[in-house]
mmCIF file of C-alpha atoms in Angstrom:
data_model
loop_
_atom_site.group_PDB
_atom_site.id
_atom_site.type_symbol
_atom_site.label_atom_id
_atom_site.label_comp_id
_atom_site.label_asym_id
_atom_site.label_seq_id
_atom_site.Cartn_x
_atom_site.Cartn_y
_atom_site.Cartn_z
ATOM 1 C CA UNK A 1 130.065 134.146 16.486
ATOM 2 C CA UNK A 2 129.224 131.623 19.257
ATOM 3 C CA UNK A 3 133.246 132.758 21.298
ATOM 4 C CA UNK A 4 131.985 136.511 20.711
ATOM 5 C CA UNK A 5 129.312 136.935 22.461
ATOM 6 C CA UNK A 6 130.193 134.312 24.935
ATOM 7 C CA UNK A 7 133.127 136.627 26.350
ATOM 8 C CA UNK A 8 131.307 139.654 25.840
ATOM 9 C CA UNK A 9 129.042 138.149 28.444
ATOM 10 C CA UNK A 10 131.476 137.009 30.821
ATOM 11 C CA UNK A 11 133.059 140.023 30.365
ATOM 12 C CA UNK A 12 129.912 142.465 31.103
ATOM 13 C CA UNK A 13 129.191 140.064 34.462
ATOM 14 C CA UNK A 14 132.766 140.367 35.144
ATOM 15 C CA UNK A 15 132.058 144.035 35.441
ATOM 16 C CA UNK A 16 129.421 143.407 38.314
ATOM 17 C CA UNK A 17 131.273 141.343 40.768
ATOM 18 C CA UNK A 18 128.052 141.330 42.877
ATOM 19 C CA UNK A 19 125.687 139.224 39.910
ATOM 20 C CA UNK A 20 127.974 136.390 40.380
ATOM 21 C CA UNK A 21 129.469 136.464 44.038
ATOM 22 C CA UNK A 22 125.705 136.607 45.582
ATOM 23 C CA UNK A 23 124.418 133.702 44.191
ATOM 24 C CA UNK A 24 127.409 131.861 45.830
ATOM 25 C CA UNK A 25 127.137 133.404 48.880
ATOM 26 C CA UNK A 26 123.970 132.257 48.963
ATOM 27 C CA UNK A 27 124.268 128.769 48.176
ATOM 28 C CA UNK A 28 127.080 128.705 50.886
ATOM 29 C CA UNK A 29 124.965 130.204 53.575
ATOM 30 C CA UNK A 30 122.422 127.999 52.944
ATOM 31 C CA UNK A 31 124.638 124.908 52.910
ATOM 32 C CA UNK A 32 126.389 125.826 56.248
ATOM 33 C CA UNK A 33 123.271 127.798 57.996
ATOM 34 C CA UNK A 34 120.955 123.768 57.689
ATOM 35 C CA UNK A 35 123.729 121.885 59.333
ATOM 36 C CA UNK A 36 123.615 124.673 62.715
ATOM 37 C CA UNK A 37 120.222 124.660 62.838
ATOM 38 C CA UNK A 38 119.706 121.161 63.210
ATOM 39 C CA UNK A 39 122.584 120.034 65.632
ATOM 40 C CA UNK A 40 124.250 117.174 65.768
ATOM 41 C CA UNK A 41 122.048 114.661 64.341
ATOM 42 C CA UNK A 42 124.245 113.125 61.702
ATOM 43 C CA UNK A 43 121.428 110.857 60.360
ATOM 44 C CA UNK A 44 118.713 113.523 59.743
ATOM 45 C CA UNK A 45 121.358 115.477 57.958
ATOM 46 C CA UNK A 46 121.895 112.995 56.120
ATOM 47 C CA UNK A 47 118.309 112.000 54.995
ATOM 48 C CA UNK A 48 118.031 116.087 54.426
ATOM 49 C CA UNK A 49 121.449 116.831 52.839
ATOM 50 C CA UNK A 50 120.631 116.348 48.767
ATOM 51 C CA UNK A 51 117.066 118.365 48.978
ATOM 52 C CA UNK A 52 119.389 121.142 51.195
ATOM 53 C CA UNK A 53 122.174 121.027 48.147
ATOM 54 C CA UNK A 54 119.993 121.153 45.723
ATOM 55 C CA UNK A 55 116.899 123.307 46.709
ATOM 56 C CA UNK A 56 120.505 125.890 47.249
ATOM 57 C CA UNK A 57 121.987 125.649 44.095
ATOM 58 C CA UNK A 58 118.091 126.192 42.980
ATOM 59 C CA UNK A 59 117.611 129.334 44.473
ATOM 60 C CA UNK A 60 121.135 130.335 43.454
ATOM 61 C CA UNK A 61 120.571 129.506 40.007
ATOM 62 C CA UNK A 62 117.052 131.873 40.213
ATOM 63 C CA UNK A 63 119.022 135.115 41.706
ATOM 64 C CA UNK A 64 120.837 135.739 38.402
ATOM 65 C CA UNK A 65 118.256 134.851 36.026
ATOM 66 C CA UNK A 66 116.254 137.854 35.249
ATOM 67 C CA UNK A 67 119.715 139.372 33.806
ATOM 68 C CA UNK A 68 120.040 136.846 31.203
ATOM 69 C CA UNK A 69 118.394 138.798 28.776
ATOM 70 C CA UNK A 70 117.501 141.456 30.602
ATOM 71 C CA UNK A 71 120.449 144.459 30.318
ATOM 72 C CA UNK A 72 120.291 143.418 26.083
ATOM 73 C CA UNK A 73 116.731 144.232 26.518
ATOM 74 C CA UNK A 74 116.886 147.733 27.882
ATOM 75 C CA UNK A 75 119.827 148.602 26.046
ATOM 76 C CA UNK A 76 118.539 147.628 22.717
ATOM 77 C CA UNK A 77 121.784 145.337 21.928
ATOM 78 C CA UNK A 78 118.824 142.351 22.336
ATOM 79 C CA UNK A 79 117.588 144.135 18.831
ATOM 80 C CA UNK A 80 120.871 144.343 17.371
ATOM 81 C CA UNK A 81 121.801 140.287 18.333
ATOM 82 C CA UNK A 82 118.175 139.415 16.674
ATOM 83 C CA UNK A 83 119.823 141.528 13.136
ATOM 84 C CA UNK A 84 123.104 139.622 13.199
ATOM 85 C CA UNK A 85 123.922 137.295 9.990
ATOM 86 C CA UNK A 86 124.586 134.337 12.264
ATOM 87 C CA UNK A 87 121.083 132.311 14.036
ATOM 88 C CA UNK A 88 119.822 133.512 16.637
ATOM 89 C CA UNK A 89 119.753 130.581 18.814
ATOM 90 C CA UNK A 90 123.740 130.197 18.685
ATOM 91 C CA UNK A 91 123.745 133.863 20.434
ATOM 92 C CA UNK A 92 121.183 132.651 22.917
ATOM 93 C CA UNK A 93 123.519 129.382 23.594
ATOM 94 C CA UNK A 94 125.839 131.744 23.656
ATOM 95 C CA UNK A 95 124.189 133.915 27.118
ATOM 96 C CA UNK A 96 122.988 129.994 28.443
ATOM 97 C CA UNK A 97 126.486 128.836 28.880
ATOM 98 C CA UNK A 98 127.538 132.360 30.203
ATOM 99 C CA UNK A 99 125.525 132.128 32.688
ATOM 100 C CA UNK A 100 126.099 128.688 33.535
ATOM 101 C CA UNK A 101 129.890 129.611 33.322
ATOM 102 C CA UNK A 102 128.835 132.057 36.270
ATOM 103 C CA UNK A 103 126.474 130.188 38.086
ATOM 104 C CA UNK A 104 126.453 126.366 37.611
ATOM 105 C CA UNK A 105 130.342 126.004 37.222
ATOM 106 C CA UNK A 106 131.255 127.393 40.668
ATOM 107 C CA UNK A 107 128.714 125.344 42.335
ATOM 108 C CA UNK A 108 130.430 122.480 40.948
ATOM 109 C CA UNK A 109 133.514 123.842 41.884
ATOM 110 C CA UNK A 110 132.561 124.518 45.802
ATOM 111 C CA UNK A 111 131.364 120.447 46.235
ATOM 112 C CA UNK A 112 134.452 119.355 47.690
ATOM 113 C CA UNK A 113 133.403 122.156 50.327
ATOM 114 C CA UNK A 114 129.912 121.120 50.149
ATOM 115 C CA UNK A 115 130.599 117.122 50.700
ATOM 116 C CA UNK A 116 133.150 118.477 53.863
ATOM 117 C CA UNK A 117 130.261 120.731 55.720
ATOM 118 C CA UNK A 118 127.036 117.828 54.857
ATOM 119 C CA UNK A 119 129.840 115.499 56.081
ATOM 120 C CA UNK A 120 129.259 113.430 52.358
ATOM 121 C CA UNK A 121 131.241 110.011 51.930
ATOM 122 C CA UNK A 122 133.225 109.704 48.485
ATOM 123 C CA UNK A 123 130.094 108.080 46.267
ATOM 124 C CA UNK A 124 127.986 110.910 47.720
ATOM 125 C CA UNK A 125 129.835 113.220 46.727
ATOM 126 C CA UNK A 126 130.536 111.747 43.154
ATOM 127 C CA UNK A 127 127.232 112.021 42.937
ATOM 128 C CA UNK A 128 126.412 115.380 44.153
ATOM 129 C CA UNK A 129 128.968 116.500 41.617
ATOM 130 C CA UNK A 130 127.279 114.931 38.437
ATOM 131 C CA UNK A 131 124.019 115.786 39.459
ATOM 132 C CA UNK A 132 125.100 119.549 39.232
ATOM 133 C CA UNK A 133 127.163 118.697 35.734
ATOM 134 C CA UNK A 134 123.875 117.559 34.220
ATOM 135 C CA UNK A 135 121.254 119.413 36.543
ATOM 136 C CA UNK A 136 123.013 122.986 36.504
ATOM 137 C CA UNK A 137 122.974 123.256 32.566
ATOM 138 C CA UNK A 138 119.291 122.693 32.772
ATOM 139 C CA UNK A 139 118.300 125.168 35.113
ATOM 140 C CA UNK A 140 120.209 128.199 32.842
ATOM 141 C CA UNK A 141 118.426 126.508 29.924
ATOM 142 C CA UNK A 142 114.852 126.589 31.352
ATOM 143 C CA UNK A 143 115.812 129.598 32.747
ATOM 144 C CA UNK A 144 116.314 131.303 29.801
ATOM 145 C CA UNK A 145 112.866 130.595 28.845
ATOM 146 C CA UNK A 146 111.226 131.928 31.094
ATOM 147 C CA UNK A 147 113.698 134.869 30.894
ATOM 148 C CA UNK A 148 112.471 135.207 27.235
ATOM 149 C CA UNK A 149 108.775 135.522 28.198
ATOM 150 C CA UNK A 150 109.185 137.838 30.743
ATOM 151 C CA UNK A 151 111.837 140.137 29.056
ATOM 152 C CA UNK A 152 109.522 142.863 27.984
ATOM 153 C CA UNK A 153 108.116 143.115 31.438
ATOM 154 C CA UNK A 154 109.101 146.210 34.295
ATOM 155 C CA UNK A 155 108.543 143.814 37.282
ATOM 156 C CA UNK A 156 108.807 139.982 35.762
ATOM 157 C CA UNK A 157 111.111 139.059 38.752
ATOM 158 C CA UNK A 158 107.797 137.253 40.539
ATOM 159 C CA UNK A 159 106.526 136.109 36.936
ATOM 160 C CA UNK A 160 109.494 134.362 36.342
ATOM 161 C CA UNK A 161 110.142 132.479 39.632
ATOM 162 C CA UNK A 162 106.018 131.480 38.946
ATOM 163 C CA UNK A 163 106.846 130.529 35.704
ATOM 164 C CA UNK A 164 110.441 128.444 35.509
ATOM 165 C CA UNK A 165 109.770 126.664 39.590
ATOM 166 C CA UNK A 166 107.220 123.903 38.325
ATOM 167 C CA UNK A 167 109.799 123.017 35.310
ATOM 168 C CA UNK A 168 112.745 122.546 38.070
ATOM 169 C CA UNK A 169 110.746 120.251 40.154
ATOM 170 C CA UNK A 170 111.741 116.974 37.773
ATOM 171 C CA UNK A 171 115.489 118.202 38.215
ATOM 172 C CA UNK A 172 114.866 118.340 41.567
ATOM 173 C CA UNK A 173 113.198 115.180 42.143
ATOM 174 C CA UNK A 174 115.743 113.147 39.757
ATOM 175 C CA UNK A 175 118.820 114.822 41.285
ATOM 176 C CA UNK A 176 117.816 114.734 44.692
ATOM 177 C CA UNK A 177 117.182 110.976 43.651
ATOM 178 C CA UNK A 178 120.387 110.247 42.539
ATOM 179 C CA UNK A 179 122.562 111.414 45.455
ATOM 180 C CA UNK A 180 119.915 109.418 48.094
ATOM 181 C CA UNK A 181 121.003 106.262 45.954
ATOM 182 C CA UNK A 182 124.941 106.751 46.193
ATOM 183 C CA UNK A 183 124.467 107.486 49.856
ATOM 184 C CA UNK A 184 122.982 103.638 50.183
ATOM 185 C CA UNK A 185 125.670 102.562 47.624
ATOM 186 C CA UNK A 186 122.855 101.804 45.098
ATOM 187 C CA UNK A 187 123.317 102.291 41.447
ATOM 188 C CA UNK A 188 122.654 106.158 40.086
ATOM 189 C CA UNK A 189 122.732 105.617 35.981
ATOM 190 C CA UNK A 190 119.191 105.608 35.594
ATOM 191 C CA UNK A 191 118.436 109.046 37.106
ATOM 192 C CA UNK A 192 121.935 110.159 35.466
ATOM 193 C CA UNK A 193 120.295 109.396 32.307
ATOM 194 C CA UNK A 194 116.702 111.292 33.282
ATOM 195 C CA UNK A 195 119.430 113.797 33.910
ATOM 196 C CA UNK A 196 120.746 113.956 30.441
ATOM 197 C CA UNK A 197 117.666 113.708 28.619
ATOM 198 C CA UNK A 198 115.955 116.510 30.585
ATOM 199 C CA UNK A 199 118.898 118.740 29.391
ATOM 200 C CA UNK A 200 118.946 117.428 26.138
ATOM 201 C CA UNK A 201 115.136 118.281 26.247
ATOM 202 C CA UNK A 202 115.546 121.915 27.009
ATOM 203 C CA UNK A 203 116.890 123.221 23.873
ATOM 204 C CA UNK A 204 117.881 126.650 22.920
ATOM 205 C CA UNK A 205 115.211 127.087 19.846
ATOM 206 C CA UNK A 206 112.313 127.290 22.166
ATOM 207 C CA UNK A 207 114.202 130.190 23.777
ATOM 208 C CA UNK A 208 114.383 131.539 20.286
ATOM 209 C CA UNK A 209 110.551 131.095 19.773
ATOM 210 C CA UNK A 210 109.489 132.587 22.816
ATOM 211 C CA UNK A 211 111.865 135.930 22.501
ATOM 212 C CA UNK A 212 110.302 136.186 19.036
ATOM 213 C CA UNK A 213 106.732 135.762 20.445
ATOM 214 C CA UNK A 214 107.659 138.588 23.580
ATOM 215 C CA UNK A 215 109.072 141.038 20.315
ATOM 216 C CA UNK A 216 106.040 140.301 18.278
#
């Protein structure tokens, strides 16, 4: 059931071009806009580049939240994916790694791009890139909590940013970390592993709980 409603998903955001090109857009205007507006000064970009990649691929992450669970929800298929014979948190792993498909993926894809414009060096980038294979996943997780709390909601768009911003701040922190090490060729395995263990920490079931609180 898991491959179901995984390409059901891609396919309904494949539908709306827009919910996935924005968010890149986005990060990409925000990645090239920082460099401009501080001129040549290749040492404060360089203090400044991992809070610029990642506070981007932040806000990026944010735009497409609130659809997560949010079409299902006014549709009534939300209802009809609680009734199916299969648990419920598979289907919500299910919309998580959609939307990280959508969201996180491409952000790793665009790095190369990234390290060229924030003029990165080969660690830096190495590192930028494993940050967003462990961070990414976590936002769409977290996300999805929030999502699930603020489904029932007409205007939860402000809730949720209120709600899901003070849980990305240790991503933040940890990633942002992580690529200031490999830019002074220090070691990065520890806040790798912070990395992994926040992700491992945000688990689908409390996404379950919560969308079973909102419907109760």
């Amino acid at each position: 059931m898991f491959i179901p409603v995984l390409h059901r998903e891609l396919k309904i955001a494949m539908r709306k071009g827009s919910e996935i090109i924005n968010p890149l857009w986005f990060f990409l205007i925000v990645i090239t806009l920082f460099p401009l507006s501080i001129g040549p000064e290749p040492q404060l970009l360089a203090r400044i580049a991992p809070g610029i990649v990642w506070v981007a691929a932040l806000l990026a992450s944010l735009l497409s939240l609130e659809r997560l669970l949010r079409d299902d929800f006014l549709d009534g298929s939300l209802e009809q994916l609680m009734l199916l014979p299969v648990p419920l948190p598979l289907t919500i792993l299910a919309k998580v790694c959609a939307h990280w498909l959508l969201t996180g993926l491409p952000l790793i894809i665009l790095s190369p791009l990234v390290a060229l414009l924030l003029s990165f060096d080969y660690a830096t980038w190495k590192a930028v890139t494993l940050t967003l294979l462990l961070g990414t996943p976590t936002l769409s997780f977290i996300g999805a909590i929030g999502v699930s709390l603020t489904v029932g909601l007409r205007k939860g768009g402000v809730l949720l940013s209120l709600l899901i911003l003070p849980l990305y701040i240790p991503v933040l922190i940890f990633a942002t970390s992580a690529i200031d090490a490999a830019s002074m060729s220090l070691p990065i395995n520890g806040y790798l592993a912070i990395l992994g263990a926040i992700l491992a920490g945000t688990a689908t079931f409390i996404a379950f709980c919560c969308i079973r609180r909102s419907k109760g």
